[in-house]
N, CA and C of each residue as an Amber inpcrd file, in Angstrom:
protein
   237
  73.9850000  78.1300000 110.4570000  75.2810000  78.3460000 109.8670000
  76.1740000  77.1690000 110.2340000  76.9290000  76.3690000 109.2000000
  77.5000000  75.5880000 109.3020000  79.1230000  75.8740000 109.7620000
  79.7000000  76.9580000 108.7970000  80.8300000  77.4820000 109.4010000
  80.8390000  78.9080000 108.5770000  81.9460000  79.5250000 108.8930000
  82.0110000  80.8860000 107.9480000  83.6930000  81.1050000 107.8390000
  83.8320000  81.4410000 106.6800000  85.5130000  81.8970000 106.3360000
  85.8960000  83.5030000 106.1740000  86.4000000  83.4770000 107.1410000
  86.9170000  85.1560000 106.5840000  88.0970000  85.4370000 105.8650000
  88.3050000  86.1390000 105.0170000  89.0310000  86.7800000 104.0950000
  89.8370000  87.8960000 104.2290000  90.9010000  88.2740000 104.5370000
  91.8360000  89.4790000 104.3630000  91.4310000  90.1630000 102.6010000
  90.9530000  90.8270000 102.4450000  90.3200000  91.3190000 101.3890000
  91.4000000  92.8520000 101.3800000  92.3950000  92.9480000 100.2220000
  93.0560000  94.3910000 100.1970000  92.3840000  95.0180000  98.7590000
  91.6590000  95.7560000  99.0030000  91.4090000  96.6610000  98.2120000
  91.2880000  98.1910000  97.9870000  90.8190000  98.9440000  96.9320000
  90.4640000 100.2200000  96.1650000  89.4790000 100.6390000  97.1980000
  88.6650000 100.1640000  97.7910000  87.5640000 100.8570000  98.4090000
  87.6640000 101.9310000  98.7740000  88.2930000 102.5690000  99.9110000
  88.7600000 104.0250000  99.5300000  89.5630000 104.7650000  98.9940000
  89.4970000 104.5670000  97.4140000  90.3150000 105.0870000  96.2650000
  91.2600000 105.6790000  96.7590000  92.4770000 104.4550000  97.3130000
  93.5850000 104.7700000  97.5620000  94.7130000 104.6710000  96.5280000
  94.1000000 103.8200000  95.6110000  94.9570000 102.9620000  94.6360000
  96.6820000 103.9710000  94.1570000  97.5140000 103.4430000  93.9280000
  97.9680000 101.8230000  94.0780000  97.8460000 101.6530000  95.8420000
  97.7420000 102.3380000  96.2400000  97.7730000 101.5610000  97.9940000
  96.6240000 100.7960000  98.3900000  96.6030000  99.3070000  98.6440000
  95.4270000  99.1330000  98.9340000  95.2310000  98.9140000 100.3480000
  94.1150000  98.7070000 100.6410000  93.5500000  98.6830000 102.3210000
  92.7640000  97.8050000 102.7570000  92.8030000  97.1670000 103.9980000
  91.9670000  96.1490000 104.4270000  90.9810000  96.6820000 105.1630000
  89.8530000  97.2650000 104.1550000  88.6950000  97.8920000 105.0650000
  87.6610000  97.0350000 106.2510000  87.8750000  96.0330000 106.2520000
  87.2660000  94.9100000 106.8680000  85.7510000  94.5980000 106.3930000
  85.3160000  95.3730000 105.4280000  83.7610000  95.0670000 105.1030000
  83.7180000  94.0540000 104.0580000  82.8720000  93.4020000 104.7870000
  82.2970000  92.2200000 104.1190000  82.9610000  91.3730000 103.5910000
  84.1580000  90.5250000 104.2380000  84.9390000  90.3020000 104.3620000
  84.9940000  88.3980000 105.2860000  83.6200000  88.1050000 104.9030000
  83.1720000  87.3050000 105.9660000  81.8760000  86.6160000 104.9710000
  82.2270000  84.8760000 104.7340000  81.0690000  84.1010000 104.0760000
  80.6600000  83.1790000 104.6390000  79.2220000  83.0500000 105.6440000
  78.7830000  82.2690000 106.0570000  78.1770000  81.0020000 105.0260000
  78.2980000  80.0200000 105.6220000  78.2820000  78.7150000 104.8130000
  77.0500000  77.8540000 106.0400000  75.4820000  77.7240000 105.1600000
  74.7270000  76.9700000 105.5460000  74.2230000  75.5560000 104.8400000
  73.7110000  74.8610000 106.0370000  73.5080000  73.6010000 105.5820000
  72.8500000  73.3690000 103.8840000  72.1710000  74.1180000 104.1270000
  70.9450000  73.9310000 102.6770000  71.9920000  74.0560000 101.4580000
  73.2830000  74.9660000 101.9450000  74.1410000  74.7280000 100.6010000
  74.5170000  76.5150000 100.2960000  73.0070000  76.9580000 100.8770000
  73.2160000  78.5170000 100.3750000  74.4950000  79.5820000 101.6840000
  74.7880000  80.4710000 100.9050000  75.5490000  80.9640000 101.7070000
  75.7550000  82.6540000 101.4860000  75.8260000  83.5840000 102.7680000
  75.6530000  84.6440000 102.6630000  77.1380000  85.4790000 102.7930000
  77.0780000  86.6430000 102.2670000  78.3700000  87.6600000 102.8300000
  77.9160000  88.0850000 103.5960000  78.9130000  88.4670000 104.4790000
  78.2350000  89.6370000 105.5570000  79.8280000  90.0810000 106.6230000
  79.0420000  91.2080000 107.4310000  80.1930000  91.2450000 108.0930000
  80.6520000  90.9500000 109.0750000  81.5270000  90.9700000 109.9820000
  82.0370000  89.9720000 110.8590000  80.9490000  89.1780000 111.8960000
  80.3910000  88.2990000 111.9760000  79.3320000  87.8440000 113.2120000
  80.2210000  87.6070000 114.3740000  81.3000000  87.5050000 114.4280000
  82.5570000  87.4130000 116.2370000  82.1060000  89.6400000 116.4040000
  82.4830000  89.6230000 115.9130000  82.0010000  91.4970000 116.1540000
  80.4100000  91.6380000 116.6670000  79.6580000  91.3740000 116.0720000
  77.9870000  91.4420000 116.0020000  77.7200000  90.7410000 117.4090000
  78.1410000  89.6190000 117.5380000  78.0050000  88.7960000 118.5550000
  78.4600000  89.5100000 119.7070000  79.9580000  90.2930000 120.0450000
  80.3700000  90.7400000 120.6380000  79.9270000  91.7780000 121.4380000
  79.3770000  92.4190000 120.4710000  78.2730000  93.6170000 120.7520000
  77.2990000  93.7350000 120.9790000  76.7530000  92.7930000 120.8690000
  75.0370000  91.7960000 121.1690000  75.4800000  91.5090000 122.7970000
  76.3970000  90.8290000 123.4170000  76.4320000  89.9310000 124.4210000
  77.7450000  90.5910000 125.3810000  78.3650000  91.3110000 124.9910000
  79.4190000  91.9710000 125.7040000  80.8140000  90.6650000 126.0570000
  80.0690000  90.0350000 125.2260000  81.2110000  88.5340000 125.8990000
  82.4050000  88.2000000 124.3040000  83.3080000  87.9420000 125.1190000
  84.5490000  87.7240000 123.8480000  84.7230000  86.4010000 124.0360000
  84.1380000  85.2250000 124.6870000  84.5700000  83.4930000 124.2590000
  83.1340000  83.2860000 123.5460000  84.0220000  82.7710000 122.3080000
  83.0940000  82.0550000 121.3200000  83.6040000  81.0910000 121.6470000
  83.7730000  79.9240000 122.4410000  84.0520000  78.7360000 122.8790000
  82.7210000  77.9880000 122.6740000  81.5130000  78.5670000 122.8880000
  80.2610000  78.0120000 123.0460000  79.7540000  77.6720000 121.0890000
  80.4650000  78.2780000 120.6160000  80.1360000  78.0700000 119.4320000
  80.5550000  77.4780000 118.2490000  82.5210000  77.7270000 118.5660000
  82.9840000  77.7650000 117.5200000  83.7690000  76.2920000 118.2280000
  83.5940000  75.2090000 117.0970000  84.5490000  73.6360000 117.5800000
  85.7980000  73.9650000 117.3770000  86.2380000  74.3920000 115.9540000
  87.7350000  74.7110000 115.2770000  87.6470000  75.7790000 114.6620000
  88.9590000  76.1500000 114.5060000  89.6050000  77.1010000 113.8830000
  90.4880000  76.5110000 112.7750000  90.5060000  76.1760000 111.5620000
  91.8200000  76.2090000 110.5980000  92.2360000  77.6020000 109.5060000
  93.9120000  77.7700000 110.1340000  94.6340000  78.9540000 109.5400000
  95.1210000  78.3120000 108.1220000  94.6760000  78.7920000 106.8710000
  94.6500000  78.1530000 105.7120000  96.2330000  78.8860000 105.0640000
  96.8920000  79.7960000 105.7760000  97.9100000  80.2550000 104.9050000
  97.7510000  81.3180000 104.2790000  98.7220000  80.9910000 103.3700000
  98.9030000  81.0000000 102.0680000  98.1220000  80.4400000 101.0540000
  97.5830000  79.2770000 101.0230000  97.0030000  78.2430000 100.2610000
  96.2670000  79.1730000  99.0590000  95.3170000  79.8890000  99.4410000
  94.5860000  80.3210000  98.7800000  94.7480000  81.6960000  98.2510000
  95.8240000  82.3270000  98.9020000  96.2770000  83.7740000  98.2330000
  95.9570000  83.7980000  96.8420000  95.6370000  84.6680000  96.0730000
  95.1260000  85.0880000  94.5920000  94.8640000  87.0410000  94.1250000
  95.4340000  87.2430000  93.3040000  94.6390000  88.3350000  92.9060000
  94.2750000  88.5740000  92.3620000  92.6020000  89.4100000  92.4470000
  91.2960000  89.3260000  91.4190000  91.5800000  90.8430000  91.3790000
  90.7440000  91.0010000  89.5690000  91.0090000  92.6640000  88.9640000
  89.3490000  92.6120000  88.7550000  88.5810000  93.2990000  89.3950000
  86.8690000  93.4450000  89.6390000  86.7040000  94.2030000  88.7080000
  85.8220000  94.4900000  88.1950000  85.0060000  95.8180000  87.4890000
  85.5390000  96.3070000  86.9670000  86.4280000  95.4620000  85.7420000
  87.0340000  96.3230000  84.4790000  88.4780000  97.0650000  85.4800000
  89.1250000  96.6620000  86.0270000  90.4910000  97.1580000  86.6180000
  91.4070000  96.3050000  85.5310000
């Protein structure tokens, strides 16, 4: 894994609508060398729980907080 971006994702998932919710699933796109890249859900969680340890220092070089930049809203599956 080259890096991974996570996403604040507010949605319908539990047919709250109009209220939406940040269920946290899958919410998380790992980005590998070969180009291909997977969803999945949080690996700082997985890891956490694997190793009981909370510094990802050993892993992670940077962090960039993108904002705003990329805010958008998508209407999925005929909404």
């Amino acid at each position: 894994m080259v890096c991974f971006v996570e996403f604040v994702l507010l949605s319908d998932y539990c047919h709250t609508a109009p209220y939406y919710m940040n269920v946290e699933a899958y919410n998380f796109v790992a980005l590998y060398r070969d180009g291909s890249y997977e969803v999945m859900f949080n690996p700082l969680n997985n890891y956490r729980a694997k190793t009981y340890k909370t510094d990802f220092t050993g892993f992670i070089r940077s962090v960039s907080d993108r904002g705003s930049e990329f805010n958008a809203v998508y209407h999925l599956l005929g909404d």
